[in-house]
CSV table of C-alpha atoms in Angstrom, one decimal:
chain,number,residue,atom,x,y,z
A,1,GLU,CA,109.8,-58.6,6.9
A,2,GLU,CA,109.6,-61.0,4.0
A,3,CYS,CA,112.9,-62.8,3.3
A,4,PRO,CA,113.3,-62.4,-0.7
A,5,VAL,CA,113.9,-65.1,-3.1
A,6,LEU,CA,115.7,-63.0,-5.4
A,7,PRO,CA,117.0,-59.8,-3.4
A,8,GLY,CA,116.2,-56.5,-5.6
A,9,ARG,CA,113.8,-58.2,-7.5
A,10,GLY,CA,110.6,-58.0,-5.4
A,11,TRP,CA,110.0,-61.9,-5.2
A,12,ALA,CA,109.2,-63.1,-1.9
A,13,TRP,CA,108.7,-66.8,-0.4
A,14,ALA,CA,105.0,-66.5,0.1
A,15,ASN,CA,104.5,-65.2,-3.0
A,16,CYS,CA,106.3,-67.8,-4.8
A,17,CYS,CA,104.5,-70.5,-2.6
A,18,ASN,CA,101.4,-69.0,-4.0
A,19,TRP,CA,102.0,-69.3,-7.3
A,20,SER,CA,103.5,-72.7,-6.9
A,21,CYS,CA,100.1,-74.1,-5.2
A,22,ILE,CA,98.3,-72.8,-8.2
A,23,LEU,CA,100.6,-73.4,-11.3
A,24,ALA,CA,101.6,-77.1,-10.0
A,25,PRO,CA,98.3,-78.9,-9.6
A,26,SER,CA,97.0,-77.2,-12.5
A,27,LEU,CA,99.8,-78.3,-14.9
A,28,LEU,CA,99.3,-81.6,-13.5
A,29,PHE,CA,95.4,-81.4,-14.4
A,30,PHE,CA,96.3,-80.2,-17.8
A,31,THR,CA,99.0,-82.7,-18.7
A,32,PHE,CA,97.3,-85.8,-17.3
A,33,ALA,CA,93.8,-85.6,-16.6
A,34,VAL,CA,92.5,-83.5,-19.3
A,35,PRO,CA,92.2,-85.9,-22.0
A,36,TYR,CA,90.5,-88.5,-19.6
A,37,TRP,CA,87.6,-85.5,-18.6
A,38,TRP,CA,87.6,-84.4,-22.1
A,39,ARG,CA,86.0,-87.7,-23.1
A,40,GLU,CA,83.9,-88.3,-19.9
A,41,PHE,CA,82.6,-84.6,-19.0
A,42,THR,CA,83.9,-82.1,-21.1
A,43,ILE,CA,82.7,-79.1,-19.0
A,44,VAL,CA,85.2,-80.0,-16.4
A,45,PRO,CA,88.3,-79.1,-18.6
A,46,VAL,CA,86.3,-76.2,-19.9
A,47,ALA,CA,85.7,-74.9,-16.5
A,48,ALA,CA,89.0,-75.6,-15.5
A,49,VAL,CA,90.6,-73.8,-18.4
A,50,ILE,CA,88.1,-70.5,-17.9
A,51,LEU,CA,88.9,-70.5,-14.0
A,52,PHE,CA,92.7,-70.8,-14.3
A,53,ILE,CA,92.8,-67.8,-16.7
A,54,SER,CA,90.6,-66.1,-14.2
A,55,THR,CA,92.6,-66.9,-11.1
A,56,VAL,CA,96.1,-65.9,-12.8
A,57,THR,CA,95.0,-62.7,-14.3
A,58,PHE,CA,93.4,-61.5,-10.9
A,59,LEU,CA,96.2,-62.6,-9.2
A,60,LEU,CA,98.3,-60.6,-11.4
A,61,LEU,CA,96.2,-57.7,-11.5
A,62,ALA,CA,96.5,-57.9,-7.4
A,63,CYS,CA,100.2,-58.4,-7.7
A,64,CYS,CA,101.0,-55.3,-9.9
A,65,SER,CA,98.3,-53.1,-9.6
A,66,ASP,CA,98.4,-49.8,-7.2
A,67,PRO,CA,96.4,-50.2,-3.8
A,68,GLY,CA,96.2,-46.8,-3.7
A,69,ILE,CA,99.4,-45.3,-2.5
A,70,ILE,CA,99.2,-41.8,-1.3
A,71,PRO,CA,102.7,-40.1,-2.1
A,72,ARG,CA,104.6,-39.1,0.7
A,73,ARG,CA,105.7,-35.3,1.4
A,74,ASN,CA,108.9,-35.3,-0.5
A,75,VAL,CA,107.5,-37.0,-3.9
A,76,ILE,CA,104.5,-34.7,-3.8
A,77,LEU,CA,107.2,-31.6,-3.6
A,78,ALA,CA,109.7,-33.1,-6.3
A,79,THR,CA,106.9,-33.7,-8.4
A,80,ASP,CA,104.9,-30.3,-7.9
A,81,SER,CA,101.6,-32.4,-7.7
A,82,ALA,CA,100.1,-30.8,-4.5
A,83,ALA,CA,97.7,-29.1,-6.6
A,84,TYR,CA,96.4,-32.3,-8.2
A,85,LEU,CA,96.4,-34.1,-4.8
A,86,THR,CA,94.4,-31.3,-3.5
A,87,GLU,CA,92.0,-31.5,-6.1
A,88,VAL,CA,91.3,-35.2,-6.1
A,89,LEU,CA,91.6,-35.7,-2.3
A,90,GLY,CA,89.5,-32.7,-1.4
A,91,TYR,CA,92.2,-31.4,1.0
A,92,ASN,CA,95.7,-30.5,0.9
A,93,PRO,CA,97.5,-33.5,2.2
A,94,LEU,CA,100.8,-31.6,2.9
A,95,GLY,CA,99.0,-29.6,5.8
A,96,GLN,CA,99.5,-26.3,7.0
A,97,GLY,CA,103.0,-25.0,7.0
A,98,ASN,CA,105.7,-27.2,7.2
A,99,PRO,CA,106.5,-30.3,10.1
A,100,VAL,CA,108.9,-29.6,12.5
A,101,HIS,CA,109.3,-33.5,13.1
A,102,LYS,CA,108.2,-33.5,16.7
A,103,ARG,CA,105.1,-35.9,17.2
A,104,GLY,CA,102.8,-33.7,19.7
A,105,VAL,CA,103.8,-30.7,17.9
A,106,ASP,CA,103.3,-32.0,14.2
A,107,CYS,CA,99.8,-33.9,15.3
A,108,GLU,CA,98.0,-30.8,16.3
A,109,ARG,CA,99.9,-28.2,14.0
A,110,MET,CA,99.8,-29.6,10.9
A,111,VAL,CA,96.0,-30.9,10.3
A,112,PRO,CA,93.4,-28.7,10.1
A,113,VAL,CA,90.6,-28.7,12.9
A,114,GLU,CA,87.8,-29.4,10.6
A,115,LEU,CA,89.7,-32.1,9.1
A,116,ALA,CA,91.1,-33.7,12.7
A,117,ARG,CA,87.5,-33.7,13.6
A,118,LYS,CA,86.5,-36.0,10.5
A,119,GLY,CA,89.1,-38.5,11.5
A,120,TYR,CA,92.2,-37.2,9.2
A,121,VAL,CA,95.4,-38.0,10.8
A,122,TRP,CA,99.0,-36.7,10.4
A,123,CYS,CA,101.5,-39.3,9.4
A,124,HIS,CA,105.0,-38.8,11.0
A,125,THR,CA,106.5,-41.2,8.5
A,126,CYS,CA,105.4,-39.8,5.1
A,127,GLU,CA,104.8,-36.4,6.6
A,128,ILE,CA,101.5,-36.0,4.9
A,129,ILE,CA,97.8,-35.6,6.2
A,130,ARG,CA,96.0,-39.0,5.5
A,131,PRO,CA,92.2,-39.7,5.3
A,132,PRO,CA,90.5,-41.6,7.8
A,133,ARG,CA,90.6,-45.0,6.7
A,134,ALA,CA,93.8,-44.8,5.1
A,135,SER,CA,96.8,-46.6,7.0
A,136,HIS,CA,100.7,-46.7,7.0
A,137,CYS,CA,102.0,-50.1,5.7
A,138,ALA,CA,104.9,-50.9,7.3
A,139,GLU,CA,105.8,-53.4,4.8
A,140,CYS,CA,105.6,-51.1,1.9
A,141,ASP,CA,106.5,-48.0,3.9
A,142,ASN,CA,103.6,-45.9,2.2
A,143,CYS,CA,100.3,-44.7,3.3
A,144,VAL,CA,97.5,-46.5,1.6
A,145,LEU,CA,93.7,-45.2,1.2
A,146,ARG,CA,91.3,-47.7,2.6
A,147,PHE,CA,94.0,-49.9,3.8
A,148,ASP,CA,92.9,-53.8,4.0
A,149,HIS,CA,96.1,-55.5,4.7
A,150,HIS,CA,99.4,-56.0,3.4
A,151,CYS,CA,99.2,-59.7,1.7
A,152,PRO,CA,102.7,-61.6,1.7
A,153,PHE,CA,101.0,-63.8,-1.0
A,154,VAL,CA,100.4,-61.3,-3.6
A,155,ASN,CA,103.6,-59.5,-2.5
A,156,ASN,CA,101.5,-56.4,-2.3
A,157,CYS,CA,99.3,-54.1,-0.1
A,158,VAL,CA,95.7,-54.6,-0.5
A,159,GLY,CA,93.4,-51.3,-0.4
A,160,GLN,CA,90.9,-49.1,-2.2
A,161,ARG,CA,92.3,-49.7,-5.5
A,162,ASN,CA,92.7,-53.5,-5.6
A,163,TYR,CA,90.7,-54.9,-3.3
A,164,HIS,CA,88.2,-55.9,-5.8
A,165,PHE,CA,91.1,-57.9,-7.8
A,166,PHE,CA,91.9,-59.5,-4.3
A,167,ILE,CA,88.6,-60.5,-4.1
A,168,GLY,CA,88.3,-61.7,-7.7
A,169,PHE,CA,91.5,-63.8,-7.2
A,170,THR,CA,90.3,-65.6,-3.9
A,171,THR,CA,87.1,-66.4,-5.6
A,172,SER,CA,88.7,-67.8,-8.6
A,173,VAL,CA,91.2,-69.8,-6.9
A,174,CYS,CA,88.5,-71.2,-4.6
A,175,CYS,CA,86.4,-72.2,-7.5
A,176,LEU,CA,89.4,-73.6,-9.5
A,177,ALA,CA,90.5,-75.7,-6.6
A,178,ILE,CA,86.5,-77.1,-6.3
A,179,VAL,CA,87.1,-78.1,-10.0
A,180,VAL,CA,90.7,-79.2,-10.3
A,181,LEU,CA,91.7,-81.1,-7.3
A,182,PRO,CA,88.7,-83.6,-7.1
A,183,SER,CA,89.0,-84.3,-10.5
A,184,LEU,CA,92.7,-84.7,-10.5
A,185,GLY,CA,92.2,-87.0,-7.4
A,186,TRP,CA,89.4,-88.8,-9.1
A,187,PHE,CA,91.8,-89.3,-12.2
A,188,PHE,CA,94.6,-90.5,-10.1
A,189,LEU,CA,92.6,-92.7,-7.5
A,190,ASN,CA,90.3,-94.1,-10.2
A,191,ALA,CA,91.0,-93.5,-13.8
A,192,THR,CA,94.5,-94.7,-14.1
A,193,THR,CA,93.7,-98.2,-11.9
A,194,ASP,CA,90.9,-99.3,-14.8
A,195,GLY,CA,92.9,-98.4,-17.7
A,196,SER,CA,90.6,-96.2,-19.0
A,197,SER,CA,93.2,-93.4,-19.6
A,198,SER,CA,94.5,-94.8,-22.5
A,199,GLY,CA,98.4,-94.3,-22.4
A,200,THR,CA,98.4,-91.8,-19.7
A,201,SER,CA,98.5,-94.4,-16.9
A,202,LEU,CA,101.0,-93.7,-13.9
A,203,ASP,CA,100.7,-97.5,-12.6
A,204,SER,CA,104.2,-97.8,-13.9
A,205,LEU,CA,105.6,-94.9,-12.3
A,206,PRO,CA,104.6,-95.3,-8.6
A,207,VAL,CA,106.8,-92.5,-7.2
A,208,VAL,CA,105.6,-90.3,-9.8
A,209,ARG,CA,102.1,-90.7,-8.8
A,210,GLY,CA,102.5,-90.7,-5.2
A,211,ALA,CA,104.3,-87.3,-5.4
A,212,ALA,CA,101.5,-86.0,-7.6
A,213,ILE,CA,99.0,-87.2,-5.1
A,214,ALA,CA,101.0,-85.7,-2.4
A,215,LEU,CA,101.3,-82.5,-4.0
A,216,ALA,CA,97.5,-82.3,-4.7
A,217,GLY,CA,97.2,-82.9,-1.1
A,218,LEU,CA,99.4,-80.0,-0.1
A,219,ALA,CA,97.3,-77.9,-2.7
A,220,ALA,CA,93.9,-79.2,-1.1
A,221,LEU,CA,95.1,-78.3,2.3
A,222,ALA,CA,96.2,-74.5,0.8
A,223,ALA,CA,93.0,-74.4,-1.0
A,224,CYS,CA,90.9,-74.9,2.2
A,225,LEU,CA,92.9,-72.3,4.2
A,226,LEU,CA,92.2,-70.0,1.4
A,227,GLY,CA,88.6,-70.5,1.4
A,228,GLY,CA,88.7,-69.8,4.9
A,229,LEU,CA,90.1,-66.3,4.1
A,230,TRP,CA,87.4,-65.7,1.3
A,231,LEU,CA,84.7,-66.6,3.7
A,232,TYR,CA,86.3,-64.0,6.4
A,233,HIS,CA,86.5,-61.4,3.7
A,234,LEU,CA,82.7,-61.9,2.7
A,235,PHE,CA,82.0,-61.4,6.2
A,236,LEU,CA,83.9,-58.1,6.4
A,237,ILE,CA,82.1,-57.0,3.0
A,238,SER,CA,78.9,-57.7,4.8
A,239,GLN,CA,80.2,-55.3,7.5
A,240,GLY,CA,81.6,-52.5,5.5
A,241,LYS,CA,84.8,-53.1,7.1
A,242,THR,CA,88.5,-53.5,6.2
A,243,THR,CA,90.9,-56.2,8.1
A,244,LYS,CA,92.7,-53.5,9.8
A,245,GLU,CA,89.1,-52.0,11.3
A,246,HIS,CA,87.7,-55.4,12.4
A,247,LEU,CA,91.2,-56.6,14.0
A,248,LYS,CA,91.6,-53.1,15.8
A,249,GLY,CA,88.1,-52.8,16.8
A,250,ARG,CA,87.6,-49.6,15.2
A,251,LYS,CA,84.3,-47.8,16.0
A,252,PRO,CA,82.7,-46.3,12.7
A,253,MET,CA,82.7,-43.0,11.8
A,254,ASP,CA,79.2,-41.2,10.6
A,255,GLY,CA,79.4,-40.8,6.9
A,256,ILE,CA,82.8,-42.6,6.4
A,257,SER,CA,82.3,-46.1,7.3
A,258,ASP,CA,79.1,-46.2,5.3
A,259,GLU,CA,81.3,-46.7,2.0
A,260,PRO,CA,81.5,-49.9,0.8
A,261,THR,CA,84.8,-51.9,0.8
A,262,LEU,CA,84.1,-54.1,-2.4
A,263,CYS,CA,81.8,-51.8,-4.7
A,264,ALA,CA,82.9,-48.5,-3.9
A,265,PRO,CA,84.8,-46.8,-6.7
A,266,ARG,CA,88.5,-47.5,-7.1
A,267,GLY,CA,89.4,-43.7,-7.5
A,268,PRO,CA,92.2,-42.2,-9.5
A,269,GLN,CA,95.6,-43.0,-8.9
A,270,LEU,CA,97.8,-40.9,-6.9
A,271,PHE,CA,101.1,-42.1,-7.4
A,272,ASP,CA,102.6,-43.7,-10.3
A,273,GLN,CA,106.0,-45.7,-9.1
A,274,PHE,CA,106.7,-46.4,-12.8
A,275,ALA,CA,107.0,-42.7,-13.7
A,276,LEU,CA,110.1,-41.9,-11.0
């Protein structure tokens, strides 16, 4: 479980680190390097601005959007939403009758035979029937449709309804790193030494310059790791699998795993956490 930076505020160390690795190099680039590159090669700052806006937008969407949470039993009963969920999901998530809170009994008793044959299972924590590709997230304590993984860096689950936001973020931030980090490194290592930066030279501030280079180096390392994650998800998309399905080695089920992970419909929101 993550250690929160601000208890009760939803901030976590990994999420703050993620934002820092994006904002710090970008701030250095826009403060010091943009005037130089605007004169030398205008397309670099223009591309950096577009990619920065895209990165922040997709990150906010991945952080704040609903990943596809299926309401737990007490929420469904409290909001009287069983009929709506049955219509949307195509089955009654409450199952048959009432649970007796015994794993062996509820697994067989609550899930209809026709659903069990298709891979639907009973969640003992949420006390609902969840679809084959859904899973219960231990960190969020919710069942999530087409659950991929819980990402501490976006401080949210990644599932059916926000997976494309997550891919958009990783793609944008990789492209941002490709544009910003080499340009920033070139500026600090070359432009400031030949006097062409017209007043933005950091030669008189070696400590600041060294810290800036070190920060850019750490951001470059983070970008390399993120690039590996991006390539891994491209592989998963090509295989039509989620992260959990790949790591668990789950075998595909006829008519179920054929649904793509990226281009499939998001589906309607089943749970509005702001309405409670």
